Amino acid sequence: MSRPRIVIVGAGFAGYRTARTLSRLTRHQADITLLNPTDYFLYLPLLPQVAAGILEPRRVSVSLSGTLPHVRLVLGEADGIDLDGHTVRYTGPEGEEGTLPFDRLVLAAGSVNKLLPIPGVAEHAHGFRGLPEALYLRDHVTRQVELAAAADDRAECAARCTFVVVGAGYTGTEVAAHGAMYTDAQVRKHPMRTGMRPRWMLLDVAPRVLPEMDERLSRTAERVLRQRGVDVRMGTSVKEATHDGVVLTDGSTVDTRTLVWCVGVRPDPLVEALGLPMERGRLLVDPHLQVPGRPELFACGDVAAVPDLNQPGQYTPMTAQHAWRHGKVCAQNVAASLGIGERRAYRHRDMGFVVDLGGAKAAANPLGLPMSGPAAGAVTRGYHLAAMPGNRVRVAADWLLDAVLPRQAVQLGLVRSWSVPLESSSPEVARVPGRPDRTGKDAGPTGQRPDGEQTKHRPGGEPAKGQPDAESATNQPGGEPAKNQPGAEPAKGRPGGEPAKNQPGGEPAKAQPGGEPAKNQPSGEPAKNQSGGEPAKNQPGGESAGGRSHGGRAKGGQSGSPRASGKPRRAAEAAGPRPDRGGSGKPGKASRAAGAGSAGKRPTAPSGPSRSAGPPADPGPEPPAHQPPPGPDIAPGPVKRTDGRAAEGDS
């Protein structure tokens, strides 16, 4: 008799705890599969410390395969669930599609950023729900302070060193507290020429900071914020956001280049398509975390509306504390449905909350005892170390080093602004260019300069003629390329698609790149100084020389399915496409461009433009023949200039 199959969707607090507990309870009596877009469990409470440069990203990322040895990990994003057929459809990180059959299904997909209908917010704000967003924020804040320090104009300096955080809950309060310490440390080393200092603002429509916590702790947190110079404005929010500032609900205007959206979260939209009873976007379950009428379906965490037995008529809030305990009870009840153990109802009394305010400051109420100052800081960090399922020694070591050594304020340029749109159904994964979402729009960089000012051309539009690789007049990717240019639908006589004779592609003529290339032509065995499988001398790496297109991107070169959505997949980002393998002779088969791959998981609204840079005004002199082309100070994106050099982009 075959073993029962258990599929868990999501590896957040609830999903990870469910998988770990089930693995221990079943003892190889069931096949457990964990479907997740990343290979790690993210400890979200410490994410503000990643943005502030205290912890490295891997410290808050716990390996799934390393800590769940008896659980099969499948990398992918769920596209749909067939409850009658007992299958889950998913898309892998490289566009492959698959199906997972199940006998028991646990939905623990978590939550995404909560977006309000405020003009400009989706285009100009960034959330704080995943590692990509934290890494982007750290680079962005570092860059703005450095640009402000070098600026002579006081107005520009003031706009760049003003940081607006919307939402005074746990996340927003910690981001503002740690961010103020981080920028102050930068300015102490390199004072601004105008004599100004960084300014952080914390906005919320609530009457006080941390409205979920005890009023005494709320006053403690607000006092610490104001001591650090944070402008705390309660009863105020954003009315409109633009690329150079925000308009507040009190009528005032704040010039800024940074808007961090920490208003709250909403359940992952995956559960909305099931057609089952919902409660404010969450799937209704019974106290045993089982969906009524569906004995094979369980739900826990932020996607589940779990009755609070301690407060009849209420549901447990969407907090990590509840999600972690949901996972344990859910695993016990799933095992009980298989004849292992007994069912139990979820009942939990809050043990208190902790909020890390940076340094030795914190606000906590363990077991209902209000604490502040260094004592609260010690309790807070001790709690995090005890709650983390791994990396405890590394986290403690980083805390120790941060206490005795200055922080490293550098831009790594690993995540671009367009890679972390606020309107995304997968904030844990950075968006990758070249993959359309469900609306058919390309997930690529927008036409914005590093200072946040947008250019005229946006992704999804029609780029100007004479630009390669579907770039617009500002060298930004997107939309449909102009005719006679290499890209999605190249014209005859151009690389890609169905090339004309004597042109690279399908069945090339002699002495042209393709199946059997002539000498001194790019392809299978290129001659010297030509691009191809083995790069010629005086050319960097295995990339083609001179920005020459090699096969182009054909229509079928995407995921092969229009259902790829705003839930992007993580793929390697490179400066340009790799050459085709010679001799394929198949028209329409696109070369593997690095960075292609954006998996669709759930329907989501199209993301608005975000801040990414346009091309530099002056390309400068050409590099020597024996030197690789010079790149910008940050990692180049997949955009190619016509002169072969990478265009400078936002991080």
Coordinates of N, CA, C and O in Angstrom, one line a residue, residues 129-275:
R129 N 8.6 43.1 2.9 CA 8.1 41.8 3.2 C 9.1 40.7 2.9 O 8.8 39.5 3.2
G130 N 10.1 41.0 2.2 CA 11.1 39.9 1.8 C 12.5 40.4 1.8 O 12.8 41.6 1.9
L131 N 13.4 39.5 1.6 CA 14.8 39.9 1.5 C 15.1 40.8 0.3 O 15.9 41.7 0.5
P132 N 14.6 40.6 -0.9 CA 14.9 41.6 -1.9 C 14.5 43.0 -1.6 O 15.3 43.9 -1.9
E133 N 13.4 43.2 -0.9 CA 13.0 44.6 -0.5 C 14.0 45.1 0.5 O 14.3 46.3 0.5
A134 N 14.4 44.3 1.5 CA 15.3 44.8 2.5 C 16.7 45.1 1.9 O 17.3 46.2 2.2
L135 N 17.2 44.3 0.9 CA 18.4 44.6 0.3 C 18.3 45.9 -0.6 O 19.3 46.7 -0.6
Y136 N 17.2 46.0 -1.3 CA 17.0 47.2 -2.1 C 17.0 48.5 -1.2 O 17.7 49.5 -1.5
L137 N 16.3 48.4 -0.1 CA 16.2 49.6 0.8 C 17.5 50.0 1.4 O 17.9 51.1 1.5
R138 N 18.4 49.0 1.8 CA 19.7 49.3 2.3 C 20.5 50.0 1.2 O 21.2 51.0 1.5
D139 N 20.5 49.5 0.0 CA 21.3 50.1 -1.0 C 20.8 51.5 -1.3 O 21.5 52.5 -1.5
H140 N 19.4 51.6 -1.4 CA 18.8 52.9 -1.8 C 19.1 54.0 -0.7 O 19.5 55.1 -1.0
V141 N 18.9 53.6 0.6 CA 19.2 54.6 1.6 C 20.7 55.0 1.6 O 21.0 56.2 1.8
T142 N 21.6 54.1 1.4 CA 23.0 54.4 1.4 C 23.3 55.3 0.2 O 24.0 56.3 0.4
R143 N 22.7 55.1 -0.9 CA 23.0 55.9 -2.1 C 22.4 57.3 -1.9 O 23.1 58.3 -2.2
Q144 N 21.2 57.4 -1.3 CA 20.7 58.7 -1.1 C 21.5 59.6 -0.2 O 21.7 60.8 -0.4
V145 N 22.0 59.0 0.9 CA 22.8 59.7 1.8 C 24.1 60.2 1.2 O 24.6 61.3 1.4
E146 N 24.7 59.3 0.4 CA 26.0 59.6 -0.3 C 25.8 60.7 -1.3 O 26.6 61.7 -1.5
L147 N 24.7 60.7 -2.1 CA 24.4 61.7 -3.1 C 24.0 63.0 -2.3 O 24.4 64.1 -2.8
A148 N 23.3 63.0 -1.2 CA 23.0 64.2 -0.5 C 24.3 64.8 0.1 O 24.4 66.0 0.2
A149 N 25.2 64.0 0.5 CA 26.5 64.5 1.1 C 27.3 65.2 0.1 O 28.0 66.2 0.4
A150 N 27.2 64.9 -1.2 CA 28.0 65.5 -2.3 C 27.2 66.6 -2.9 O 27.8 67.4 -3.8
A151 N 25.9 66.9 -2.6 CA 25.1 67.9 -3.3 C 25.4 69.3 -2.7 O 25.6 69.4 -1.5
D152 N 25.4 70.3 -3.6 CA 25.6 71.6 -3.1 C 24.3 72.3 -2.9 O 24.2 73.3 -2.2
D153 N 23.3 71.9 -3.6 CA 21.9 72.5 -3.5 C 21.2 72.0 -2.3 O 21.1 70.8 -2.1
R154 N 20.8 72.9 -1.4 CA 20.2 72.5 -0.2 C 18.8 71.8 -0.4 O 18.5 70.9 0.3
A155 N 18.1 72.2 -1.4 CA 16.8 71.6 -1.7 C 17.0 70.1 -2.1 O 16.3 69.2 -1.6
E156 N 17.9 69.9 -3.0 CA 18.2 68.5 -3.4 C 18.7 67.7 -2.2 O 18.3 66.5 -2.1
C157 N 19.6 68.2 -1.4 CA 20.1 67.5 -0.3 C 19.0 67.2 0.7 O 19.0 66.0 1.2
A158 N 18.1 68.1 0.9 CA 17.0 67.8 1.9 C 16.1 66.7 1.4 O 15.6 65.9 2.1
A159 N 15.8 66.7 0.0 CA 14.9 65.7 -0.5 C 15.6 64.3 -0.4 O 14.9 63.3 -0.1
R160 N 16.9 64.2 -0.7 CA 17.5 62.9 -0.7 C 17.7 62.4 0.7 O 17.7 61.2 0.8
C161 N 17.9 63.2 1.7 CA 18.1 62.7 3.0 C 16.9 62.7 3.9 O 16.9 62.7 5.1
T162 N 15.7 62.7 3.2 CA 14.4 62.6 3.9 C 13.8 61.3 3.5 O 13.6 60.9 2.4
F163 N 13.5 60.5 4.6 CA 12.9 59.1 4.4 C 11.6 59.0 5.1 O 11.5 59.3 6.3
V164 N 10.6 58.7 4.3 CA 9.2 58.6 4.8 C 8.8 57.1 5.0 O 8.8 56.4 4.0
V165 N 8.3 56.8 6.2 CA 7.9 55.4 6.4 C 6.4 55.5 6.8 O 6.0 56.3 7.7
V166 N 5.5 54.8 6.1 CA 4.1 54.9 6.3 C 3.7 53.6 7.0 O 3.9 52.5 6.5
G167 N 3.1 53.7 8.2 CA 2.7 52.5 9.0 C 3.5 52.5 10.3 O 4.7 52.2 10.2
A168 N 2.9 52.7 11.4 CA 3.6 52.7 12.7 C 3.3 51.4 13.5 O 3.2 51.4 14.7
G169 N 3.2 50.3 12.8 CA 3.1 49.0 13.4 C 4.4 48.5 13.8 O 5.4 49.2 13.9
Y170 N 4.5 47.1 14.0 CA 5.8 46.5 14.3 C 6.9 46.8 13.3 O 8.0 47.3 13.6
T171 N 6.6 46.5 12.0 CA 7.6 46.7 11.0 C 8.0 48.1 10.8 O 9.2 48.4 10.7
G172 N 7.0 49.0 10.6 CA 7.3 50.4 10.3 C 8.1 51.0 11.4 O 9.0 51.8 11.2
T173 N 7.7 50.7 12.7 CA 8.4 51.3 13.8 C 9.9 50.9 13.9 O 10.8 51.7 14.1
E174 N 10.1 49.6 13.6 CA 11.5 49.1 13.6 C 12.3 49.6 12.5 O 13.5 49.9 12.6
V175 N 11.7 49.7 11.3 CA 12.4 50.3 10.1 C 12.8 51.7 10.4 O 14.0 52.1 10.1
A176 N 11.9 52.5 10.9 CA 12.3 53.9 11.2 C 13.4 54.0 12.3 O 14.3 54.8 12.2
A177 N 13.3 53.2 13.3 CA 14.2 53.2 14.4 C 15.6 52.8 14.0 O 16.6 53.5 14.2
H178 N 15.7 51.7 13.3 CA 17.0 51.2 12.8 C 17.5 52.1 11.7 O 18.7 52.4 11.6
G179 N 16.6 52.6 10.8 CA 17.1 53.5 9.7 C 17.7 54.8 10.2 O 18.7 55.2 9.6
A180 N 17.1 55.4 11.2 CA 17.7 56.6 11.8 C 19.1 56.4 12.3 O 20.0 57.2 12.1
M181 N 19.3 55.3 13.0 CA 20.6 55.0 13.5 C 21.6 54.7 12.4 O 22.8 55.2 12.4
Y182 N 21.2 54.1 11.3 CA 22.0 53.7 10.2 C 22.5 55.0 9.5 O 23.7 55.2 9.2
T183 N 21.6 55.9 9.1 CA 21.9 57.1 8.4 C 22.7 58.1 9.3 O 23.6 58.8 8.8
D184 N 22.5 58.1 10.6 CA 23.3 59.0 11.5 C 24.7 58.5 11.5 O 25.6 59.3 11.6
A185 N 24.9 57.2 11.5 CA 26.3 56.7 11.5 C 27.0 57.1 10.2 O 28.2 57.4 10.2
Q186 N 26.3 57.1 9.1 CA 26.9 57.5 7.8 C 27.3 59.0 7.8 O 28.4 59.3 7.4
V187 N 26.4 59.8 8.4 CA 26.7 61.2 8.4 C 27.9 61.6 9.3 O 28.6 62.5 9.1
R188 N 28.0 60.8 10.4 CA 29.1 61.1 11.3 C 30.5 60.9 10.6 O 31.4 61.6 10.9
K189 N 30.5 59.9 9.7 CA 31.8 59.7 9.0 C 32.0 60.7 7.9 O 33.1 61.2 7.6
H190 N 30.9 61.0 7.2 CA 31.0 62.0 6.0 C 29.9 63.0 6.1 O 28.8 62.8 5.6
P191 N 30.2 64.1 6.9 CA 29.1 65.1 7.0 C 28.7 65.7 5.7 O 29.5 65.8 4.7
M192 N 27.5 66.2 5.6 CA 27.0 66.8 4.4 C 27.5 68.2 4.2 O 27.7 68.9 5.2
R193 N 27.7 68.5 3.0 CA 28.3 69.9 2.7 C 27.4 71.0 3.0 O 27.8 72.1 3.3
T194 N 26.1 70.7 3.0 CA 25.1 71.8 3.3 C 24.9 71.9 4.8 O 24.1 72.8 5.3
G195 N 25.5 71.0 5.6 CA 25.3 71.0 7.1 C 24.0 70.4 7.5 O 23.6 70.5 8.7
M196 N 23.2 69.8 6.6 CA 22.0 69.2 7.0 C 22.2 67.7 7.6 O 23.3 67.2 7.4
R197 N 21.1 67.2 8.2 CA 21.2 65.8 8.7 C 20.0 65.0 8.1 O 19.0 65.6 7.7
P198 N 20.2 63.7 8.1 CA 19.1 62.9 7.6 C 17.8 63.1 8.5 O 17.9 63.3 9.7
R199 N 16.7 63.0 7.8 CA 15.4 63.1 8.5 C 14.5 62.0 8.2 O 14.2 61.6 7.0
W200 N 14.0 61.3 9.2 CA 13.1 60.2 9.1 C 11.7 60.6 9.6 O 11.6 61.3 10.6
M201 N 10.7 60.2 8.8 CA 9.3 60.5 9.2 C 8.5 59.2 9.3 O 8.7 58.3 8.5
L202 N 7.7 59.1 10.4 CA 6.9 57.9 10.6 C 5.4 58.4 10.6 O 5.1 59.2 11.5
L203 N 4.6 57.9 9.7 CA 3.3 58.3 9.5 C 2.3 57.2 9.8 O 2.6 56.0 9.5
D204 N 1.1 57.5 10.4 CA 0.1 56.5 10.5 C -1.2 57.2 10.9 O -1.2 58.2 11.6
V205 N -2.3 56.6 10.4 CA -3.6 57.2 10.7 C -4.0 56.8 12.2 O -5.0 57.4 12.7
A206 N -3.3 55.9 12.8 CA -3.7 55.5 14.2 C -3.4 56.6 15.1 O -2.5 57.5 14.9
P207 N -4.0 56.6 16.3 CA -3.7 57.7 17.3 C -2.4 57.6 18.0 O -1.9 58.6 18.5
R208 N -1.7 56.4 17.9 CA -0.4 56.3 18.6 C 0.4 55.2 17.9 O -0.1 54.4 17.1
V209 N 1.7 55.2 18.2 CA 2.6 54.2 17.7 C 2.3 52.9 18.3 O 1.9 52.8 19.5
L210 N 2.5 51.8 17.5 CA 2.3 50.5 18.0 C 0.9 50.3 18.6 O 0.7 50.0 19.8
P211 N -0.2 50.6 17.9 CA -1.5 50.5 18.5 C -1.9 49.1 18.9 O -2.8 49.0 19.8
E212 N -1.2 48.1 18.5 CA -1.5 46.7 18.9 C -1.0 46.4 20.3 O -1.5 45.4 20.9
M213 N -0.1 47.2 20.8 CA 0.6 46.9 22.0 C 0.0 47.7 23.2 O -0.8 48.6 23.0
D214 N 0.5 47.4 24.4 CA 0.1 48.2 25.5 C 0.4 49.6 25.4 O 1.4 50.0 24.8
E215 N -0.4 50.5 25.9 CA -0.2 52.0 25.8 C 1.1 52.4 26.4 O 1.8 53.3 25.8
R216 N 1.5 51.8 27.4 CA 2.8 52.1 28.0 C 4.0 51.8 27.1 O 4.9 52.6 27.0
L217 N 3.9 50.7 26.5 CA 5.0 50.3 25.5 C 4.9 51.3 24.3 O 6.0 51.6 23.7
S218 N 3.7 51.7 23.9 CA 3.6 52.6 22.8 C 4.3 53.9 23.1 O 5.0 54.5 22.3
R219 N 4.1 54.4 24.3 CA 4.8 55.6 24.7 C 6.3 55.5 24.8 O 7.1 56.4 24.4
T220 N 6.8 54.3 25.2 CA 8.2 54.1 25.3 C 8.8 54.1 23.9 O 9.8 54.7 23.6
A221 N 8.1 53.4 22.9 CA 8.7 53.4 21.6 C 8.7 54.8 20.9 O 9.6 55.2 20.3
E222 N 7.6 55.5 21.1 CA 7.5 56.9 20.6 C 8.6 57.8 21.2 O 9.2 58.6 20.5
R223 N 8.9 57.6 22.5 CA 9.9 58.4 23.1 C 11.3 58.1 22.5 O 12.1 59.0 22.2
V224 N 11.6 56.8 22.3 CA 12.9 56.5 21.7 C 13.0 57.0 20.3 O 14.1 57.5 19.9
L225 N 11.9 57.0 19.5 CA 12.0 57.5 18.1 C 12.2 59.0 18.1 O 13.1 59.5 17.3
R226 N 11.5 59.7 19.0 CA 11.7 61.1 19.0 C 13.1 61.5 19.5 O 13.7 62.5 19.0
Q227 N 13.7 60.8 20.4 CA 15.0 61.0 20.8 C 16.1 60.9 19.7 O 17.1 61.6 19.7
R228 N 15.8 60.0 18.8 CA 16.7 59.8 17.6 C 16.3 60.8 16.5 O 16.9 60.7 15.4
G229 N 15.4 61.7 16.7 CA 15.1 62.7 15.6 C 14.1 62.2 14.6 O 13.9 62.9 13.6
V230 N 13.4 61.1 14.9 CA 12.3 60.7 14.0 C 11.1 61.6 14.1 O 10.6 61.8 15.3
D231 N 10.6 62.1 13.0 CA 9.4 62.9 13.0 C 8.2 62.0 13.0 O 7.8 61.5 12.0
V232 N 7.6 61.8 14.2 CA 6.4 60.9 14.3 C 5.2 61.8 14.2 O 4.9 62.7 14.9
R233 N 4.3 61.4 13.2 CA 3.1 62.1 13.0 C 1.9 61.1 13.0 O 1.8 60.4 12.0
M234 N 1.2 61.1 14.0 CA 0.0 60.2 14.1 C -1.2 60.9 13.6 O -1.3 62.2 13.6
G235 N -2.1 60.2 13.1 CA -3.3 60.7 12.5 C -3.1 61.3 11.1 O -3.9 62.1 10.6
T236 N -1.9 61.0 10.5 CA -1.5 61.5 9.2 C -1.0 60.4 8.3 O -0.4 59.5 8.8
S237 N -1.4 60.5 7.1 CA -0.9 59.5 6.1 C -0.6 60.2 4.8 O -0.6 61.4 4.7
V238 N -0.4 59.4 3.8 CA 0.0 59.9 2.4 C -1.3 60.1 1.6 O -2.1 59.1 1.5
K239 N -1.5 61.2 1.0 CA -2.6 61.5 0.1 C -2.3 61.2 -1.3 O -3.1 60.7 -2.1
E240 N -1.0 61.5 -1.7 CA -0.6 61.3 -3.1 C 0.9 61.2 -3.0 O 1.6 61.8 -2.2
A241 N 1.5 60.3 -3.9 CA 2.9 60.1 -4.0 C 3.4 60.4 -5.4 O 2.7 60.0 -6.4
T242 N 4.5 61.1 -5.6 CA 5.0 61.4 -6.9 C 6.5 61.0 -6.8 O 7.0 60.6 -5.8
H243 N 7.2 61.2 -8.0 CA 8.6 60.8 -8.0 C 9.5 61.7 -7.2 O 10.7 61.3 -7.0
D244 N 9.0 62.8 -6.9 CA 9.9 63.7 -6.1 C 9.4 64.1 -4.7 O 9.9 65.1 -4.1
G245 N 8.3 63.5 -4.3 CA 7.8 63.8 -2.9 C 6.5 63.2 -2.7 O 5.9 62.4 -3.5
V246 N 5.9 63.5 -1.5 CA 4.6 63.0 -1.2 C 3.7 64.2 -0.6 O 4.3 65.2 -0.1
V247 N 2.4 64.1 -0.9 CA 1.5 65.0 -0.3 C 0.8 64.3 0.8 O 0.2 63.2 0.7
L248 N 0.8 64.9 2.0 CA 0.2 64.3 3.2 C -1.3 64.7 3.3 O -1.8 65.6 2.7
T249 N -2.0 64.0 4.2 CA -3.4 64.2 4.3 C -3.7 65.5 5.1 O -4.8 66.0 5.0
D250 N -2.7 66.1 5.7 CA -2.9 67.4 6.4 C -2.6 68.5 5.4 O -2.6 69.7 5.9
G251 N -2.3 68.2 4.2 CA -2.1 69.3 3.2 C -0.7 69.6 2.9 O -0.4 70.3 2.0
S252 N 0.2 69.2 3.8 CA 1.6 69.6 3.6 C 2.3 68.7 2.6 O 1.8 67.6 2.3
T253 N 3.4 69.2 2.0 CA 4.1 68.4 1.0 C 5.6 68.2 1.5 O 6.2 69.1 2.1
V254 N 6.0 67.0 1.3 CA 7.4 66.6 1.8 C 8.1 66.1 0.5 O 7.7 65.2 -0.2
D255 N 9.3 66.8 0.3 CA 10.1 66.4 -0.8 C 11.0 65.2 -0.3 O 11.7 65.3 0.7
T256 N 10.9 64.1 -1.1 CA 11.7 62.9 -0.7 C 11.9 62.0 -1.9 O 11.1 62.1 -2.9
R257 N 12.9 61.2 -1.8 CA 13.1 60.2 -2.8 C 12.8 58.8 -2.3 O 13.1 57.8 -3.0
T258 N 12.4 58.7 -1.0 CA 12.2 57.4 -0.4 C 10.9 57.3 0.3 O 10.5 58.1 1.2
L259 N 10.1 56.3 -0.1 CA 8.8 56.1 0.5 C 8.7 54.6 0.8 O 8.6 53.7 -0.1
V260 N 8.7 54.2 2.1 CA 8.6 52.8 2.5 C 7.2 52.5 3.0 O 6.7 53.2 3.9
W261 N 6.6 51.5 2.4 CA 5.2 51.2 2.7 C 5.1 50.0 3.7 O 5.4 48.9 3.3
C262 N 4.7 50.3 4.9 CA 4.6 49.3 6.0 C 3.2 49.4 6.6 O 3.1 49.2 7.8
V263 N 2.2 49.6 5.8 CA 0.8 49.8 6.3 C 0.3 48.5 6.9 O -0.5 48.5 7.9
G264 N 0.6 47.4 6.3 CA 0.1 46.2 6.8 C 0.2 45.1 5.7 O 0.8 45.3 4.6
V265 N -0.5 44.0 5.9 CA -0.4 42.9 5.0 C -1.9 42.4 4.7 O -2.8 42.7 5.4
R266 N -2.0 41.6 3.6 CA -3.3 41.0 3.3 C -3.0 39.5 2.9 O -1.9 39.2 2.5
P267 N -3.9 38.6 3.1 CA -3.7 37.2 2.8 C -3.3 37.0 1.3 O -3.7 37.8 0.4
D268 N -2.5 36.0 1.1 CA -2.1 35.7 -0.2 C -3.3 35.4 -1.1 O -4.2 34.7 -0.7
P269 N -3.4 36.0 -2.3 CA -4.6 35.8 -3.1 C -4.8 34.4 -3.7 O -5.7 34.2 -4.4
L270 N -3.9 33.5 -3.4 CA -4.0 32.1 -3.9 C -5.3 31.5 -3.5 O -6.0 30.8 -4.2
V271 N -5.7 31.8 -2.2 CA -6.9 31.1 -1.7 C -8.2 31.7 -2.2 O -9.3 31.1 -2.1
E272 N -8.1 32.9 -2.8 CA -9.4 33.5 -3.3 C -10.0 32.7 -4.5 O -11.2 32.8 -4.7
A273 N -9.2 32.0 -5.2 CA -9.7 31.2 -6.4 C -10.3 29.9 -6.1 O -10.8 29.2 -7.0
L274 N -10.3 29.5 -4.8 CA -10.8 28.2 -4.4 C -12.3 28.1 -4.4 O -12.9 27.1 -4.4
G275 N -13.0 29.3 -4.2 CA -14.4 29.3 -4.2 C -15.0 28.8 -2.9 O -16.1 28.4 -2.8

